[in-house]
Amino acid sequence: MLTGRTALVVSSQCRSYTTKHGLRPIPILPDATLETFRKDAFEPATPALLPRQTFNQLPAVRRWFIPASNGNVALNRHYLARFGATIVPLEITNSDKFTRIEQSLSFFLECVNASSSTYDVRPSRYFNAYRPGARAVRRTAQSNTFFSAAALTPPTARVYLAQASINDLPRALRDDLPVPDLVLKSGKGDVYDSSIWIGQAPTYTPLHRDPNPNLFVQLAGTKVVRLFRPDAGRAIFAKVQEVIGGNASATMRGDEMMQGAEKKALESEVWDDDAASGRLGFEAELNKGDGLFIPKGWWHSIKGTGDGMTGSCAGQLVVSIEQANTVLIYAIALTPDS
């Protein structure tokens, strides 16, 4: 529960939006000044939304995304293709199968294009000719084909550019996501870590916690974040481990979060509307330019929603970007004062 100074902030200084399903809303700070952020969010270590569209002017918002003909948002492939040789980590999910690989940014852009094509495209070194509605299949040692026209069903494979270090990206892309002053000046000013995520909606990040405070910034589209205090998050994690008969560590998280029984149980416990955890949690919906502060140790799960491209950036302190078909997240981590 929010108590003492935090409760005063929520009731008298911060606005909030109404959540569904009994989850408590996260307060919105009255302004985006460093003083207010420190006093009402960073120092008391309580979740807070920055005023809506605080980060709308980040260059990546207008350079990485373009309007699509259907009214949604698309990746600016022409711009991003200039950096196609950059090697990035990718997560590939197909039904309940999950794998991680490293490939070029060009490969990822081809995946995004093929999964949203409505016409035949010329065969490439990445894909066979794509037919509308073809089923996406996993690459194997014998085949480099991700899409098969054999079955006229919607694509099932999801390719997610996940946890690519921002420091490993070309200078021009790094310049598109400058570190906000709130990240540089709130704590010691050290940039602890930075990462970027891009994927196709619907996207899903399972329940986890980070070792540093995060500022999550949405660059395009919509994401819903559910948060739980450290004690509540630990209780949810322990309950799930008991249910599935697991013994996973709450601090060392691996691929078990992304597939199998643990993924299903965690998602059900956090996102099912009738789950008991809903009485313990907080929720925020982020759109383009919105920013969310997540304190150190708070457990959170994130879903990308809607249609079109999505993107997010985050810093530990974390920032996020999202639009509705593809999700992009950029994270920066800073070392807290303590």
GROMACS .gro file of C-alpha atoms in nm:
model
  338
    1MET     CA    1   0.000   0.000   0.000
    2LEU     CA    2   0.103   0.361  -0.054
    3THR     CA    3   0.160   0.522   0.283
    4GLY     CA    4   0.294   0.839   0.445
    5ARG     CA    5   0.461   1.080   0.208
    6THR     CA    6   0.375   0.870  -0.097
    7ALA     CA    7   0.003   0.872  -0.020
    8LEU     CA    8   0.013   1.249   0.019
    9VAL     CA    9   0.174   1.280  -0.323
   10VAL     CA   10  -0.093   1.064  -0.481
   11SER     CA   11  -0.386   1.247  -0.323
   12SER     CA   12  -0.278   1.610  -0.340
   13GLN     CA   13  -0.015   1.655  -0.611
   14CYS     CA   14  -0.058   1.389  -0.880
   15ARG     CA   15  -0.334   1.317  -1.126
   16SER     CA   16  -0.413   0.958  -1.225
   17TYR     CA   17  -0.618   0.767  -1.479
   18THR     CA   18  -0.879   0.504  -1.398
   19THR     CA   19  -0.770   0.141  -1.428
   20LYS     CA   20  -0.982  -0.161  -1.505
   21HIS     CA   21  -1.020  -0.486  -1.314
   22GLY     CA   22  -0.957  -0.336  -0.969
   23LEU     CA   23  -0.589  -0.257  -1.030
   24ARG     CA   24  -0.479   0.069  -0.872
   25PRO     CA   25  -0.383   0.362  -1.099
   26ILE     CA   26  -0.032   0.505  -1.104
   27PRO     CA   27  -0.025   0.878  -1.025
   28ILE     CA   28   0.080   1.130  -1.292
   29LEU     CA   29   0.335   1.388  -1.178
   30PRO     CA   30   0.217   1.752  -1.202
   31ASP     CA   31   0.519   1.845  -1.416
   32ALA     CA   32   0.835   1.693  -1.564
   33THR     CA   33   1.092   1.902  -1.378
   34LEU     CA   34   1.392   1.731  -1.221
   35GLU     CA   35   1.293   1.865  -0.878
   36THR     CA   36   0.943   1.717  -0.895
   37PHE     CA   37   1.069   1.386  -1.032
   38ARG     CA   38   1.325   1.353  -0.754
   39LYS     CA   39   1.086   1.457  -0.475
   40ASP     CA   40   0.773   1.268  -0.579
   41ALA     CA   41   0.912   0.957  -0.754
   42PHE     CA   42   1.286   0.887  -0.743
   43GLU     CA   43   1.365   0.958  -0.377
   44PRO     CA   44   1.052   0.796  -0.223
   45ALA     CA   45   1.096   0.506  -0.474
   46THR     CA   46   0.732   0.504  -0.580
   47PRO     CA   47   0.594   0.446  -0.935
   48ALA     CA   48   0.488   0.758  -1.123
   49LEU     CA   49   0.387   0.860  -1.473
   50LEU     CA   50   0.547   1.169  -1.624
   51PRO     CA   51   0.301   1.417  -1.776
   52ARG     CA   52   0.162   1.271  -2.095
   53GLN     CA   53   0.377   1.306  -2.411
   54THR     CA   54   0.677   1.438  -2.216
   55PHE     CA   55   0.912   1.254  -2.454
   56ASN     CA   56   0.735   1.328  -2.782
   57GLN     CA   57   1.034   1.523  -2.915
   58LEU     CA   58   1.282   1.235  -2.909
   59PRO     CA   59   1.426   1.213  -3.265
   60ALA     CA   60   1.352   0.839  -3.287
   61VAL     CA   61   0.978   0.910  -3.267
   62ARG     CA   62   0.978   1.081  -3.607
   63ARG     CA   63   1.279   0.909  -3.771
   64TRP     CA   64   1.213   0.543  -3.693
   65PHE     CA   65   0.839   0.542  -3.762
   66ILE     CA   66   0.620   0.663  -4.048
   67PRO     CA   67   0.242   0.671  -4.105
   68ALA     CA   68   0.102   0.360  -4.277
   69SER     CA   69  -0.168   0.364  -4.542
   70ASN     CA   70  -0.414   0.192  -4.308
   71GLY     CA   71  -0.384   0.470  -4.051
   72ASN     CA   72  -0.142   0.278  -3.827
   73VAL     CA   73   0.232   0.333  -3.792
   74ALA     CA   74   0.508   0.146  -3.976
   75LEU     CA   75   0.883   0.117  -3.931
   76ASN     CA   76   1.078   0.359  -4.148
   77ARG     CA   77   1.259   0.081  -4.333
   78HIS     CA   78   1.428   0.326  -4.570
   79TYR     CA   79   1.597   0.504  -4.280
   80LEU     CA   80   1.677   0.197  -4.070
   81ALA     CA   81   1.810   0.002  -4.371
   82ARG     CA   82   2.110   0.238  -4.375
   83PHE     CA   83   2.227   0.050  -4.066
   84GLY     CA   84   2.135  -0.296  -4.194
   85ALA     CA   85   2.477  -0.452  -4.132
   86THR     CA   86   2.448  -0.394  -3.755
   87ILE     CA   87   2.429  -0.727  -3.569
   88VAL     CA   88   2.144  -0.742  -3.318
   89PRO     CA   89   2.007  -1.010  -3.082
   90LEU     CA   90   1.669  -1.154  -3.180
   91GLU     CA   91   1.415  -1.365  -2.994
   92ILE     CA   92   1.198  -1.593  -3.209
   93THR     CA   93   0.876  -1.737  -3.071
   94ASN     CA   94   0.660  -1.982  -3.263
   95SER     CA   95   0.367  -2.132  -3.071
   96ASP     CA   96   0.534  -2.251  -2.749
   97LYS     CA   97   0.886  -2.272  -2.894
   98PHE     CA   98   1.144  -2.005  -2.814
   99THR     CA   99   1.500  -1.941  -2.929
  100ARG     CA  100   1.758  -1.661  -2.933
  101ILE     CA  101   1.986  -1.584  -3.226
  102GLU     CA  102   2.204  -1.298  -3.351
  103GLN     CA  103   2.141  -1.160  -3.697
  104SER     CA  104   2.171  -0.838  -3.895
  105LEU     CA  105   1.925  -0.552  -3.866
  106SER     CA  106   1.850  -0.616  -4.235
  107PHE     CA  107   1.734  -0.966  -4.146
  108PHE     CA  108   1.499  -0.826  -3.883
  109LEU     CA  109   1.357  -0.569  -4.128
  110GLU     CA  110   1.295  -0.851  -4.377
  111CYS     CA  111   1.105  -1.043  -4.109
  112VAL     CA  112   0.887  -0.743  -4.031
  113ASN     CA  113   0.818  -0.681  -4.399
  114ALA     CA  114   0.736  -1.045  -4.476
  115SER     CA  115   0.502  -1.081  -4.181
  116SER     CA  116   0.295  -0.781  -4.292
  117SER     CA  117   0.309  -0.828  -4.672
  118THR     CA  118  -0.016  -0.856  -4.868
  119TYR     CA  119   0.150  -0.940  -5.200
  120ASP     CA  120   0.414  -1.172  -5.340
  121VAL     CA  121   0.767  -1.048  -5.285
  122ARG     CA  122   1.082  -1.143  -5.469
  123PRO     CA  123   1.264  -1.437  -5.308
  124SER     CA  124   1.564  -1.332  -5.102
  125ARG     CA  125   1.842  -1.500  -4.912
  126TYR     CA  126   1.618  -1.479  -4.605
  127PHE     CA  127   1.281  -1.595  -4.731
  128ASN     CA  128   1.111  -1.788  -5.007
  129ALA     CA  129   0.839  -1.600  -5.199
  130TYR     CA  130   0.576  -1.497  -4.946
  131ARG     CA  131   0.206  -1.552  -5.003
  132PRO     CA  132  -0.063  -1.355  -4.814
  133GLY     CA  133  -0.172  -1.541  -4.502
  134ALA     CA  134   0.112  -1.791  -4.516
  135ARG     CA  135   0.203  -1.965  -4.193
  136ALA     CA  136   0.529  -1.864  -4.028
  137VAL     CA  137   0.757  -2.154  -3.938
  138ARG     CA  138   1.080  -2.180  -3.742
  139ARG     CA  139   1.413  -2.188  -3.921
  140THR     CA  140   1.590  -2.525  -3.895
  141ALA     CA  141   1.940  -2.648  -3.971
  142GLN     CA  142   1.810  -2.772  -4.306
  143SER     CA  143   1.616  -2.463  -4.407
  144ASN     CA  144   1.648  -2.084  -4.396
  145THR     CA  145   1.277  -2.040  -4.460
  146PHE     CA  146   1.070  -1.863  -4.197
  147PHE     CA  147   0.749  -1.839  -4.402
  148SER     CA  148   0.573  -2.117  -4.587
  149ALA     CA  149   0.286  -2.068  -4.834
  150ALA     CA  150   0.171  -2.425  -4.781
  151ALA     CA  151  -0.090  -2.336  -4.519
  152LEU     CA  152  -0.312  -2.032  -4.562
  153THR     CA  153  -0.327  -1.942  -4.194
  154PRO     CA  154  -0.211  -1.624  -4.018
  155PRO     CA  155   0.161  -1.602  -3.934
  156THR     CA  156   0.246  -1.756  -3.600
  157ALA     CA  157   0.616  -1.676  -3.558
  158ARG     CA  158   0.716  -1.357  -3.376
  159VAL     CA  159   1.059  -1.202  -3.424
  160TYR     CA  160   1.162  -0.963  -3.147
  161LEU     CA  161   1.473  -0.748  -3.141
  162ALA     CA  162   1.544  -0.771  -2.769
  163GLN     CA  163   1.807  -0.634  -2.532
  164ALA     CA  164   2.041  -0.496  -2.798
  165SER     CA  165   2.294  -0.272  -2.628
  166ILE     CA  166   2.245   0.087  -2.733
  167ASN     CA  167   2.621   0.134  -2.709
  168ASP     CA  168   2.669  -0.123  -2.987
  169LEU     CA  169   2.443   0.065  -3.231
  170PRO     CA  170   2.578   0.310  -3.491
  171ARG     CA  171   2.629   0.666  -3.370
  172ALA     CA  172   2.333   0.802  -3.570
  173LEU     CA  173   2.089   0.561  -3.398
  174ARG     CA  174   2.235   0.640  -3.057
  175ASP     CA  175   2.185   1.010  -3.128
  176ASP     CA  176   1.817   0.942  -3.206
  177LEU     CA  177   1.770   0.835  -2.842
  178PRO     CA  178   1.959   1.087  -2.628
  179VAL     CA  179   1.971   1.015  -2.255
  180PRO     CA  180   1.705   1.231  -2.081
  181ASP     CA  181   1.821   1.472  -1.810
  182LEU     CA  182   1.597   1.287  -1.564
  183VAL     CA  183   1.821   0.983  -1.613
  184LEU     CA  184   2.150   1.172  -1.604
  185LYS     CA  185   2.076   1.393  -1.304
  186SER     CA  186   1.840   1.203  -1.074
  187GLY     CA  187   2.100   0.975  -0.918
  188LYS     CA  188   2.478   0.971  -0.949
  189GLY     CA  189   2.453   1.043  -1.321
  190ASP     CA  190   2.619   0.716  -1.425
  191VAL     CA  191   2.470   0.533  -1.723
  192TYR     CA  192   2.462   0.178  -1.590
  193ASP     CA  193   2.328   0.001  -1.897
  194SER     CA  194   2.122   0.064  -2.211
  195SER     CA  195   1.928  -0.168  -2.438
  196ILE     CA  196   1.676  -0.157  -2.720
  197TRP     CA  197   1.382  -0.380  -2.811
  198ILE     CA  198   1.180  -0.389  -3.136
  199GLY     CA  199   0.907  -0.640  -3.211
  200GLN     CA  200   0.563  -0.704  -3.359
  201ALA     CA  201   0.251  -0.657  -3.150
  202PRO     CA  202   0.107  -0.822  -2.962
  203THR     CA  203   0.419  -0.826  -2.749
  204TYR     CA  204   0.465  -0.964  -2.401
  205THR     CA  205   0.730  -0.929  -2.132
  206PRO     CA  206   0.680  -1.170  -1.840
  207LEU     CA  207   0.682  -1.070  -1.475
  208HIS     CA  208   1.033  -0.976  -1.357
  209ARG     CA  209   1.222  -0.718  -1.155
  210ASP     CA  210   1.525  -0.504  -1.237
  211PRO     CA  211   1.828  -0.430  -1.015
  212ASN     CA  212   1.805  -0.055  -1.082
  213PRO     CA  213   1.529   0.207  -1.106
  214ASN     CA  214   1.380   0.238  -1.454
  215LEU     CA  215   1.236   0.517  -1.666
  216PHE     CA  216   1.027   0.354  -1.939
  217VAL     CA  217   0.939   0.575  -2.238
  218GLN     CA  218   0.688   0.489  -2.509
  219LEU     CA  219   0.793   0.604  -2.856
  220ALA     CA  220   0.500   0.472  -3.058
  221GLY     CA  221   0.180   0.277  -3.011
  222THR     CA  222   0.037   0.153  -2.682
  223LYS     CA  223   0.164  -0.062  -2.397
  224VAL     CA  224  -0.001  -0.166  -2.072
  225VAL     CA  225   0.224  -0.213  -1.768
  226ARG     CA  226   0.126  -0.395  -1.450
  227LEU     CA  227   0.345  -0.338  -1.143
  228PHE     CA  228   0.375  -0.503  -0.802
  229ARG     CA  229   0.566  -0.399  -0.492
  230PRO     CA  230   0.873  -0.613  -0.414
  231ASP     CA  231   0.694  -0.822  -0.150
  232ALA     CA  232   0.382  -0.872  -0.363
  233GLY     CA  233   0.590  -0.965  -0.668
  234ARG     CA  234   0.790  -1.220  -0.469
  235ALA     CA  235   0.467  -1.375  -0.343
  236ILE     CA  236   0.329  -1.407  -0.699
  237PHE     CA  237   0.655  -1.561  -0.820
  238ALA     CA  238   0.665  -1.807  -0.529
  239LYS     CA  239   0.301  -1.906  -0.587
  240VAL     CA  240   0.368  -1.977  -0.955
  241GLN     CA  241   0.674  -2.188  -0.870
  242GLU     CA  242   0.466  -2.390  -0.626
  243VAL     CA  243   0.188  -2.443  -0.879
  244ILE     CA  244   0.421  -2.568  -1.154
  245GLY     CA  245   0.654  -2.753  -0.919
  246GLY     CA  246   0.947  -2.536  -1.019
  247ASN     CA  247   1.251  -2.408  -0.833
  248ALA     CA  248   1.363  -2.117  -1.052
  249SER     CA  249   1.556  -1.827  -0.899
  250ALA     CA  250   1.381  -1.493  -0.872
  251THR     CA  251   1.709  -1.313  -0.948
  252MET     CA  252   1.855  -1.527  -1.227
  253ARG     CA  253   1.592  -1.539  -1.500
  254GLY     CA  254   1.635  -1.730  -1.826
  255ASP     CA  255   1.439  -1.874  -2.116
  256GLU     CA  256   1.198  -2.046  -1.877
  257MET     CA  257   1.013  -1.713  -1.854
  258MET     CA  258   0.946  -1.720  -2.228
  259GLN     CA  259   0.802  -2.067  -2.283
  260GLY     CA  260   0.639  -2.364  -2.121
  261ALA     CA  261   0.456  -2.394  -1.793
  262GLU     CA  262   0.619  -2.098  -1.618
  263LYS     CA  263   0.530  -1.851  -1.891
  264LYS     CA  264   0.168  -1.965  -1.897
  265ALA     CA  265   0.132  -1.963  -1.518
  266LEU     CA  266   0.295  -1.620  -1.476
  267GLU     CA  267   0.084  -1.465  -1.751
  268SER     CA  268  -0.234  -1.609  -1.603
  269GLU     CA  269  -0.153  -1.492  -1.250
  270VAL     CA  270  -0.064  -1.137  -1.360
  271TRP     CA  271  -0.307  -1.074  -1.644
  272ASP     CA  272  -0.622  -1.280  -1.579
  273ASP     CA  273  -0.885  -1.037  -1.454
  274ASP     CA  274  -1.005  -1.271  -1.180
  275ALA     CA  275  -0.657  -1.348  -1.043
  276ALA     CA  276  -0.600  -1.257  -0.678
  277SER     CA  277  -0.288  -1.062  -0.775
  278GLY     CA  278  -0.511  -0.794  -0.926
  279ARG     CA  279  -0.590  -0.673  -0.576
  280LEU     CA  280  -0.220  -0.609  -0.515
  281GLY     CA  281  -0.115  -0.451  -0.842
  282PHE     CA  282  -0.091  -0.118  -1.018
  283GLU     CA  283  -0.154  -0.050  -1.386
  284ALA     CA  284  -0.060   0.216  -1.640
  285GLU     CA  285  -0.133   0.254  -2.011
  286LEU     CA  286   0.141   0.428  -2.210
  287ASN     CA  287   0.110   0.588  -2.552
  288LYS     CA  288   0.356   0.773  -2.773
  289GLY     CA  289   0.577   1.007  -2.573
  290ASP     CA  290   0.463   0.882  -2.230
  291GLY     CA  291   0.712   0.794  -1.957
  292LEU     CA  292   0.681   0.568  -1.651
  293PHE     CA  293   0.916   0.552  -1.352
  294ILE     CA  294   0.956   0.199  -1.211
  295PRO     CA  295   1.143   0.189  -0.878
  296LYS     CA  296   1.422  -0.057  -0.807
  297GLY     CA  297   1.295  -0.403  -0.721
  298TRP     CA  298   0.934  -0.350  -0.828
  299TRP     CA  299   0.805  -0.645  -1.030
  300HIS     CA  300   0.643  -0.564  -1.364
  301SER     CA  301   0.499  -0.725  -1.676
  302ILE     CA  302   0.433  -0.542  -2.003
  303LYS     CA  303   0.204  -0.603  -2.301
  304GLY     CA  304   0.207  -0.425  -2.635
  305THR     CA  305  -0.148  -0.379  -2.764
  306GLY     CA  306  -0.334  -0.244  -3.066
  307ASP     CA  307  -0.259  -0.255  -3.439
  308GLY     CA  308   0.039  -0.123  -3.632
  309MET     CA  309   0.395  -0.060  -3.517
  310THR     CA  310   0.499  -0.027  -3.155
  311GLY     CA  311   0.821   0.101  -3.000
  312SER     CA  312   0.963   0.175  -2.654
  313CYS     CA  313   1.284   0.290  -2.486
  314ALA     CA  314   1.389   0.249  -2.124
  315GLY     CA  315   1.674   0.331  -1.890
  316GLN     CA  316   1.806   0.169  -1.562
  317LEU     CA  317   1.700   0.443  -1.498
  318VAL     CA  318   1.482   0.303  -1.805
  319VAL     CA  319   1.287   0.463  -2.103
  320SER     CA  320   1.030   0.290  -2.364
  321ILE     CA  321   0.889   0.342  -2.718
  322GLU     CA  322   0.602   0.163  -2.884
  323GLN     CA  323   0.362   0.161  -3.178
  324ALA     CA  324   0.113  -0.100  -3.275
  325ASN     CA  325   0.263  -0.381  -3.511
  326THR     CA  326   0.620  -0.365  -3.405
  327VAL     CA  327   0.740  -0.277  -3.061
  328LEU     CA  328   1.057  -0.087  -2.993
  329ILE     CA  329   1.199  -0.039  -2.646
  330TYR     CA  330   1.517   0.147  -2.558
  331ALA     CA  331   1.648   0.108  -2.206
  332ILE     CA  332   1.907   0.309  -2.019
  333ALA     CA  333   2.017   0.209  -1.672
  334LEU     CA  334   2.169   0.439  -1.415
  335THR     CA  335   2.330   0.369  -1.081
  336PRO     CA  336   2.107   0.491  -0.794
  337ASP     CA  337   2.246   0.701  -0.510
  338SER     CA  338   2.213   0.426  -0.254
   0.00000   0.00000   0.00000
